[in-house]
GROMACS .gro file of C-alpha atoms in nm:
model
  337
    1UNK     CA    1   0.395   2.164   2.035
    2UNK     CA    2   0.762   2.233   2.075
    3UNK     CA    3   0.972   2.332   1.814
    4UNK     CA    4   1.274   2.040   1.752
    5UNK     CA    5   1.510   2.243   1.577
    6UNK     CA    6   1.619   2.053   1.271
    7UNK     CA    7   1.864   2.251   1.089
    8UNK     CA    8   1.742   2.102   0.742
    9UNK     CA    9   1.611   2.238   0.425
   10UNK     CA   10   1.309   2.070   0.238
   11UNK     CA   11   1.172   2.094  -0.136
   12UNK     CA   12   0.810   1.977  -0.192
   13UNK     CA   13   0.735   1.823  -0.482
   14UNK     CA   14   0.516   2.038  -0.674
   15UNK     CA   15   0.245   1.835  -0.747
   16UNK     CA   16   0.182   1.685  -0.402
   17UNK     CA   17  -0.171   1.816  -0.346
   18UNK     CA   18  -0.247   1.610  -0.665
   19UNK     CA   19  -0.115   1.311  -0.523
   20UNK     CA   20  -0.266   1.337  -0.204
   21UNK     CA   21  -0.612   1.346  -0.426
   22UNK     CA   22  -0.522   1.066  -0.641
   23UNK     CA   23  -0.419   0.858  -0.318
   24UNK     CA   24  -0.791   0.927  -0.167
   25UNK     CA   25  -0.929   0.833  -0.490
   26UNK     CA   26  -0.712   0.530  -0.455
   27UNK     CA   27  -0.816   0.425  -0.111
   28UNK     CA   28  -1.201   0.445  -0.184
   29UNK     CA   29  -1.168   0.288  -0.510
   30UNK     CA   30  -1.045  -0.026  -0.313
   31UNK     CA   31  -1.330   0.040  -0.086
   32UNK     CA   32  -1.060   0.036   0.155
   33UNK     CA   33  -1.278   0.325   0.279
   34UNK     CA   34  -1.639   0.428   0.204
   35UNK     CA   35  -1.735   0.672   0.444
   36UNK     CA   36  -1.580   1.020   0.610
   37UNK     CA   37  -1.359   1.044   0.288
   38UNK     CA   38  -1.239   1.415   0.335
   39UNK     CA   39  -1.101   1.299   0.704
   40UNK     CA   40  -0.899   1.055   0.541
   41UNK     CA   41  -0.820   1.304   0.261
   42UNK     CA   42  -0.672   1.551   0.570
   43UNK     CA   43  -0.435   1.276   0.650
   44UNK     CA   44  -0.223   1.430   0.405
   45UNK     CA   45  -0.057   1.129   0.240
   46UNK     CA   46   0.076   1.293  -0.086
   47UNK     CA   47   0.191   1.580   0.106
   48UNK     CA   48   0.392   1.377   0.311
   49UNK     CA   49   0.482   1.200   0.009
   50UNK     CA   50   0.582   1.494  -0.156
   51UNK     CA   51   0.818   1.598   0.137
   52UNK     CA   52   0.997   1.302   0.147
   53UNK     CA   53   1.047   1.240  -0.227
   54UNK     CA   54   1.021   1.571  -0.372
   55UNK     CA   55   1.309   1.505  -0.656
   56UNK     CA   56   1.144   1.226  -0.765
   57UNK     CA   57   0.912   1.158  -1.051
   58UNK     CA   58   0.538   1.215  -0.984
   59UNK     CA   59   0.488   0.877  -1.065
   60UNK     CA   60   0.697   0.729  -0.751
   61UNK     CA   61   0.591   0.986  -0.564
   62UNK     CA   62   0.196   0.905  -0.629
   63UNK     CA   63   0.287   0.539  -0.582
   64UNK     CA   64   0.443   0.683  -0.213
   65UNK     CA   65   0.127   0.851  -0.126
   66UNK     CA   66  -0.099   0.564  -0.234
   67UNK     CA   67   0.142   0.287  -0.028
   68UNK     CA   68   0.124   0.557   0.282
   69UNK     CA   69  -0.245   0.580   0.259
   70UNK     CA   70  -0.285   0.204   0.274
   71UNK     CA   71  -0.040   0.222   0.542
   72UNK     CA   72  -0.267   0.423   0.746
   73UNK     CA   73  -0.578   0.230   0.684
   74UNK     CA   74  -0.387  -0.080   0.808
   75UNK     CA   75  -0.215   0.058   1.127
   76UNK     CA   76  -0.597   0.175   1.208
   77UNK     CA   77  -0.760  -0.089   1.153
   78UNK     CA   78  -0.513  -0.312   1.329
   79UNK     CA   79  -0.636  -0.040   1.606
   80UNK     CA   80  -0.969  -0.071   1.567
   81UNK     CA   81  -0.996  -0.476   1.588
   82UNK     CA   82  -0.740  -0.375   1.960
   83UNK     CA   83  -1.037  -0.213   2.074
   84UNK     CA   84  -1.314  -0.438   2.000
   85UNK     CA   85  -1.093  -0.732   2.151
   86UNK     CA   86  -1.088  -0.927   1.776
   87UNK     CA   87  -0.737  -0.924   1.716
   88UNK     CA   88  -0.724  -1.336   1.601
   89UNK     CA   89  -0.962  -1.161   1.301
   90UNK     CA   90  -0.634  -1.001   1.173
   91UNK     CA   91  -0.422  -1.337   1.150
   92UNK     CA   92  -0.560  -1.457   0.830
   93UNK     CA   93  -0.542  -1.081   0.649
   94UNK     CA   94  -0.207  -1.043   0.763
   95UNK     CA   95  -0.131  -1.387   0.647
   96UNK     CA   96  -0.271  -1.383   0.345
   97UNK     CA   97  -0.017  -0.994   0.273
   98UNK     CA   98   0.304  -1.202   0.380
   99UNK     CA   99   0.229  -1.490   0.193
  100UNK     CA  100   0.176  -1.259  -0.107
  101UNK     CA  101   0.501  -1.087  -0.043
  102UNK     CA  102   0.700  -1.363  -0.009
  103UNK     CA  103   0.552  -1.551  -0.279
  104UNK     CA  104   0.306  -1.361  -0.531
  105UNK     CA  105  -0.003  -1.579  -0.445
  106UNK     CA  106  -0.286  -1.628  -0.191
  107UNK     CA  107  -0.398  -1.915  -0.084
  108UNK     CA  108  -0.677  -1.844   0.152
  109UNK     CA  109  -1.025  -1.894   0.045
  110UNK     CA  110  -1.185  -1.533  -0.049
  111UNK     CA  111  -0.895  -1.310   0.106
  112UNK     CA  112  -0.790  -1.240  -0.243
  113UNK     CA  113  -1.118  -0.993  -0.215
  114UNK     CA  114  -1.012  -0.849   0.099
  115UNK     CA  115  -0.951  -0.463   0.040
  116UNK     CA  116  -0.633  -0.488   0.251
  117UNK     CA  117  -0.511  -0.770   0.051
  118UNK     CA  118  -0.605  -0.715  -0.306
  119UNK     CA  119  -0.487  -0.339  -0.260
  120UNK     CA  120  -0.138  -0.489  -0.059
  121UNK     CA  121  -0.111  -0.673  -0.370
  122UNK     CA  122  -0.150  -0.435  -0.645
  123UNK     CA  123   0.120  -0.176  -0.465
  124UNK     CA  124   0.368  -0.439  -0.393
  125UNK     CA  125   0.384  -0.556  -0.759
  126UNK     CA  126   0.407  -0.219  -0.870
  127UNK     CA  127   0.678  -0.156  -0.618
  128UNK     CA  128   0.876  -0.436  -0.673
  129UNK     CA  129   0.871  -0.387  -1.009
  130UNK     CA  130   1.109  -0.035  -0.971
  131UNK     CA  131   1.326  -0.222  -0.719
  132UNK     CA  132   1.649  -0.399  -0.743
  133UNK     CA  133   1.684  -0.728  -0.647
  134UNK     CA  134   1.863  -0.650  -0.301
  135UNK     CA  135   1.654  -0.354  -0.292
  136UNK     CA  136   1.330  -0.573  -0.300
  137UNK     CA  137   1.521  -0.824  -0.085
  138UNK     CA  138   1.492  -0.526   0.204
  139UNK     CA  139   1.186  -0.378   0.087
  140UNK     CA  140   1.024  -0.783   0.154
  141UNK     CA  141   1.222  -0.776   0.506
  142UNK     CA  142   1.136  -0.426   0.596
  143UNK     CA  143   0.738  -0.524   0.554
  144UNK     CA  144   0.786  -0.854   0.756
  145UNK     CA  145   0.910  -0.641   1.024
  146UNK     CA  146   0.656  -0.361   1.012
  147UNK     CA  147   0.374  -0.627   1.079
  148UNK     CA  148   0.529  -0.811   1.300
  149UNK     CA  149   0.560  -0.511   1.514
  150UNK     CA  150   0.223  -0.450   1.516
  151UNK     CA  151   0.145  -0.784   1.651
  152UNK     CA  152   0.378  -0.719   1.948
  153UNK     CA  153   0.228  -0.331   2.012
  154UNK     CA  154  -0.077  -0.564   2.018
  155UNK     CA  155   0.060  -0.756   2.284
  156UNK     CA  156   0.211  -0.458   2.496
  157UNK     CA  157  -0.157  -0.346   2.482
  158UNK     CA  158  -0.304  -0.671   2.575
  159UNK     CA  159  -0.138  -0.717   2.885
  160UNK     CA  160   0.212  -0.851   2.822
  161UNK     CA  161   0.314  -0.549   3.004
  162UNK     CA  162   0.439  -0.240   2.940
  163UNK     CA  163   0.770  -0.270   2.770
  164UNK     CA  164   1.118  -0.042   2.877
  165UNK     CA  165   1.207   0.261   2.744
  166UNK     CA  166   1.460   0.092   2.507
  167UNK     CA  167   1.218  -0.221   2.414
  168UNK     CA  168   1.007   0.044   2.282
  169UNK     CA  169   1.242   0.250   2.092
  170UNK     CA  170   1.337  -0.074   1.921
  171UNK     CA  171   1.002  -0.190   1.844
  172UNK     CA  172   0.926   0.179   1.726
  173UNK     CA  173   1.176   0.226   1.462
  174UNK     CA  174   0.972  -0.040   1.272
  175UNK     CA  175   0.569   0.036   1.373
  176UNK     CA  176   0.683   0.314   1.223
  177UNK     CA  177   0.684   0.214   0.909
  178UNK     CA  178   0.920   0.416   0.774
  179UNK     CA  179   1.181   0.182   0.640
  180UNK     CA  180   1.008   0.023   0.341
  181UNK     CA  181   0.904   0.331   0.259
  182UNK     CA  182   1.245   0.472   0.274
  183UNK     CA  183   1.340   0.162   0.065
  184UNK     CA  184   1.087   0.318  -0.226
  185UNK     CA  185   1.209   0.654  -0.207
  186UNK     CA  186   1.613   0.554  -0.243
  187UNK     CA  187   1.444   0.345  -0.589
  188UNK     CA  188   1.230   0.725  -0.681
  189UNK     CA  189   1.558   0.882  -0.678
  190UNK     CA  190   1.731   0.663  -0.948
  191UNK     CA  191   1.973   0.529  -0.630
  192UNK     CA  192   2.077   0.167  -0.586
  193UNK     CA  193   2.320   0.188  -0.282
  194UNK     CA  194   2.549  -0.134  -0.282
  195UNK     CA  195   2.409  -0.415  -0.035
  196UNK     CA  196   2.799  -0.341   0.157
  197UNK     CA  197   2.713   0.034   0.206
  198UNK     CA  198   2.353  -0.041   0.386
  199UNK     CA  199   2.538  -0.278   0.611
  200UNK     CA  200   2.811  -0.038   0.705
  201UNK     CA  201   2.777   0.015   1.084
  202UNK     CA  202   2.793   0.387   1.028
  203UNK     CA  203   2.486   0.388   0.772
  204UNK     CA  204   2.270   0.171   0.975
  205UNK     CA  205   2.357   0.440   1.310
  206UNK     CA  206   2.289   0.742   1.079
  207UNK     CA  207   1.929   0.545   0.931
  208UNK     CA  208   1.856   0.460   1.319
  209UNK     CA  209   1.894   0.797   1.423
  210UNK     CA  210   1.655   0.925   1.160
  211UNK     CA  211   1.425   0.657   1.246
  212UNK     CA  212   1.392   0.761   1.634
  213UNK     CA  213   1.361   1.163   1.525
  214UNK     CA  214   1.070   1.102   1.332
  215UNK     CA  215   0.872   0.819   1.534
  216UNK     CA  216   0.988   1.017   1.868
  217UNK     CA  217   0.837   1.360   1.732
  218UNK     CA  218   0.555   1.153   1.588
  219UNK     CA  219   0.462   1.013   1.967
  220UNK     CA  220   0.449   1.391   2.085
  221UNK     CA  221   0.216   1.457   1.832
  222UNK     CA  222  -0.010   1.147   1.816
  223UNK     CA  223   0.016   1.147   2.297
  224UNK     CA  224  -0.329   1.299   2.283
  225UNK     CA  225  -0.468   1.004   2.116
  226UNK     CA  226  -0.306   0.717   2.239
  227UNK     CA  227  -0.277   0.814   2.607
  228UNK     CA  228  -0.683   0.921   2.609
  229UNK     CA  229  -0.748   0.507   2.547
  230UNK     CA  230  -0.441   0.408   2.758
  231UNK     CA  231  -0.219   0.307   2.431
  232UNK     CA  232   0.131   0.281   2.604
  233UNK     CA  233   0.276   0.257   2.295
  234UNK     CA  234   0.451   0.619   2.296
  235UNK     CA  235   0.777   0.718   2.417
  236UNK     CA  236   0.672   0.985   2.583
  237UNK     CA  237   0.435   0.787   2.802
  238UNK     CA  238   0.674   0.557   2.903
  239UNK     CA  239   0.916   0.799   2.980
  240UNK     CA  240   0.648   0.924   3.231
  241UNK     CA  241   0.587   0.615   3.330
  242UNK     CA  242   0.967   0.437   3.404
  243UNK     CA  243   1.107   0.818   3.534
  244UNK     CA  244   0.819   0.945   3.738
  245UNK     CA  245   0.745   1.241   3.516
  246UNK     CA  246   0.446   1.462   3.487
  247UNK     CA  247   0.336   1.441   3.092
  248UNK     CA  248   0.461   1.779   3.027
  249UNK     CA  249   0.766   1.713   3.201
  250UNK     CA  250   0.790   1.395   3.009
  251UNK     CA  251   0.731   1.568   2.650
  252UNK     CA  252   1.001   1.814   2.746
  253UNK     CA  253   1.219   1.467   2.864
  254UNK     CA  254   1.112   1.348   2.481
  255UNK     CA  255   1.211   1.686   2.337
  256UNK     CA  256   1.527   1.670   2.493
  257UNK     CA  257   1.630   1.336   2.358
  258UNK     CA  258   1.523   1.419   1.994
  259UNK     CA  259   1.788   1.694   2.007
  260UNK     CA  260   2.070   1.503   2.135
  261UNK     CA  261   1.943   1.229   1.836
  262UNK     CA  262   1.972   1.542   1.570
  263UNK     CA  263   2.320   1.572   1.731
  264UNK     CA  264   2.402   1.209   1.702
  265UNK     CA  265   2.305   1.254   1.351
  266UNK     CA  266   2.521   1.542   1.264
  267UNK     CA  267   2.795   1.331   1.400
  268UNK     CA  268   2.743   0.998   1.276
  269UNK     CA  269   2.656   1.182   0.919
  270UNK     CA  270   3.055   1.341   0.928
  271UNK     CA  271   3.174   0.968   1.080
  272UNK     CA  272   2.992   0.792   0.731
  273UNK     CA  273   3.181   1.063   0.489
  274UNK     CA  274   3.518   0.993   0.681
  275UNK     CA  275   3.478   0.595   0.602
  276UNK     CA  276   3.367   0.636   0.282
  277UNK     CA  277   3.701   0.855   0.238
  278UNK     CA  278   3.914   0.608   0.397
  279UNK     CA  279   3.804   0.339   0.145
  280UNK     CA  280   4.001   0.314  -0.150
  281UNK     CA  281   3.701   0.157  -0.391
  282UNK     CA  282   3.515   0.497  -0.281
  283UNK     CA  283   3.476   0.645  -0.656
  284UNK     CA  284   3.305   0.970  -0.714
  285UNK     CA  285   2.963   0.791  -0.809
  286UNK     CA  286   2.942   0.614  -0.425
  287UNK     CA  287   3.020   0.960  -0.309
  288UNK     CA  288   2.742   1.097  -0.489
  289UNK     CA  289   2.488   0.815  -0.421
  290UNK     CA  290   2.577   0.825  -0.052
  291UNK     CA  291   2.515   1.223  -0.062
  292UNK     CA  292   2.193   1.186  -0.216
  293UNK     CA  293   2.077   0.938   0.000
  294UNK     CA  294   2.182   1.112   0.325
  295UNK     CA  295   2.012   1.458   0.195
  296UNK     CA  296   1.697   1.205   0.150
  297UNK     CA  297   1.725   1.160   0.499
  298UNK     CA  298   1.741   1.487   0.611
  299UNK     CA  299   1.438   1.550   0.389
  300UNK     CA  300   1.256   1.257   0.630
  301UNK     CA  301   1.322   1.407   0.914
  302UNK     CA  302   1.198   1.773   0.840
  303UNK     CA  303   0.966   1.636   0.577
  304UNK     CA  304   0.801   1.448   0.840
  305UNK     CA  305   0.785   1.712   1.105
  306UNK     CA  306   0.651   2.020   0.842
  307UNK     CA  307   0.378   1.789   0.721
  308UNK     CA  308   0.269   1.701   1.095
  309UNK     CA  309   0.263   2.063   1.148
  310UNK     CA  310   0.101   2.227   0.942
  311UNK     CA  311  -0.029   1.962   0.682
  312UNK     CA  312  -0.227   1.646   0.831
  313UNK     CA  313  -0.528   1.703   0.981
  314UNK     CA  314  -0.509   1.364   1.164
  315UNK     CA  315  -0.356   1.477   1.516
  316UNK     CA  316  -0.619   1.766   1.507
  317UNK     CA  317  -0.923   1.582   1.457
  318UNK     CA  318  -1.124   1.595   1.747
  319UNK     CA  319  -1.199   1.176   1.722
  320UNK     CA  320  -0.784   1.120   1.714
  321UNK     CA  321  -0.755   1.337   2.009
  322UNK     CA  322  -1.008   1.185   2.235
  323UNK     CA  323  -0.883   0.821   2.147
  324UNK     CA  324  -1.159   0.731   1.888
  325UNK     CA  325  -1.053   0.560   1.548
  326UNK     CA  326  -1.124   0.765   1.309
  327UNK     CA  327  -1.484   0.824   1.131
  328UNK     CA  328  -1.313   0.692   0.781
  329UNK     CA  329  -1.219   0.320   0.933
  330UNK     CA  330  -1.443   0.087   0.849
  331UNK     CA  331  -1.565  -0.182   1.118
  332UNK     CA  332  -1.617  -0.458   0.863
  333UNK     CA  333  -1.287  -0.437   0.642
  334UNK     CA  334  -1.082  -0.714   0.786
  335UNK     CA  335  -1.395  -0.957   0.695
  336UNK     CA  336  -1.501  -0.844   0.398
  337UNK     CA  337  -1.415  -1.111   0.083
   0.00000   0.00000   0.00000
């Protein structure tokens, strides 16, 4: 695994092996899974959580963990229902989670007692509840997008055809599904950045950047997986693919471009503080908030990576790697009510 060189610092929370516990209890508590509990328990979630939001209170951070662990158990079993060919099965789950996030309710008949729903529902109240209203405006638009772009790596899978190099890193920065959570950790810290300063050009460069370190370094990890049962959706299979490359040579290719991203990053970080000095209405409590949130960045991207290393069991397990779902999912979730 090579080593991406990110010349960061990062604080774990303290009590992050408790959250990752209370997060499995969580999970099987909402029967979102009943079986192979200490796999899912490997994942790591609270560790990860920990990472990322390690000046927070234990409280958001718990909520983190338990939002990243139903995170998981969706993006598998979106997987799963992929490889049994039952994808139209997830239209009226995924339904029933917008229509709750956009409104509160749920309309369909018994989906209410679907495990992805009812637990969907719980978390998003309680994370809506810490949020600001143009906080929760992107936290609802950041979700939209996140399952939305599991319907189209759906569709790369199912034959639409393999999509470009760029298409991908695109569609990537939200199957990720890093941004909403990003949304709950800026609310952990006590931040509230104005709605002007998340649509500065130079923010939404730096957030991209640390959006394409993580999910790049993530597809170097996860290639084992996903290129054992022909997933195309990793960069570093499509770089293989569109250049000609050798997998090696293309996860050397990948490693390459994460380091010119951390570069990016460095710059566009110094191009944000130079705006924000140029501004006149930039008072010493922006300054702060912007410094904050930038460190909480940083603390993504080597967050991320430490916890992949040496923390989740998930790209080790000898299922992930041969391009199994893991022994945790459970076949009947999406039609359980």
């Amino acid at each position: 695994m090579p080593d991406f060189h990110l010349p960061f610092g990062n604080a774990k929370h303290p009590l992050a092996a408790r959250a990752n516990a209370e997060a499995t209890s969580w999970v099987v508590r909402h029967e979102l899974v009943t079986s192979a509990v200490d796999q899912f328990a490997g994942i790591g979630c609270g560790h990860l959580a920990g990472r990322v939001g390690g000046d927070a209170s234990y409280e958001r951070v718990l909520l983190l963990a338990q939002w990243m662990a139903w995170s998981f158990v969706l993006d598998d079993q979106h997987d799963h229902l992929i490889r049994k060919g039952e994808v139209a099965a997830w239209r009226p789950v995924v339904g029933a989670i917008t229509e709750y996030l956009d409104t509160g309710r749920i309309s369909g008949p018994g989906l209410a007692r679907n495990p992805l729903v009812s637990g969907f529902a719980e978390l998003c109240d309680r994370i809506l509840a810490g949020l600001s209203p143009d906080a929760a405006t992107r936290y609802r638009t950041h979700v939209r997008l996140v399952l939305a772009s599991l319907d189209q790596e759906a569709g790369n899978r199912g034959g639409s055809g393999r999509p470009t190099v760029e298409e991908y890193i695109l569609l990537r920065r939200h199957s990720s599904q890093i941004l909403p959570m990003m949304d709950m950790v800026e609310a952990g810290l006590g931040l509230d950045l104005p709605q002007r300063v998340h649509e500065m050009r130079e923010l939404r460069q730096l957030v991209a950047s640390v959006l394409d370190v993580i999910s790049w370094g993530n597809d170097v990890f996860s290639l084992p997986k996903e290129h054992s049962c022909g997933d195309t959706n990793n960069l570093v299979s499509l770089v293989a693919a569109w250049e000609g490359r050798s997998l090696p040579d293309a996860v050397r290719a990948v490693e390459q471009r994460i380091q010119v991203r951390i570069e990016e990053y460095l710059a566009g970080r110094a191009r944000l503080f130079e705006v924000l000095e140029a501004d006149p209405s930039t008072d010493d409590r922006l300054r702060d908030a912007v410094a904050r949130y930038v460190h909480s960045c940083e603390d993504w991207m080597i967050g991320a990576d430490l916890w992949q290393r040496y923390e989740c069991t998930r790209y080790r397990d000898e299922r992930f790697a041969a391009g199994l779902e893991s022994a945790y999912t459970r076949p009947d979730l999406v039609s359980v009510a």
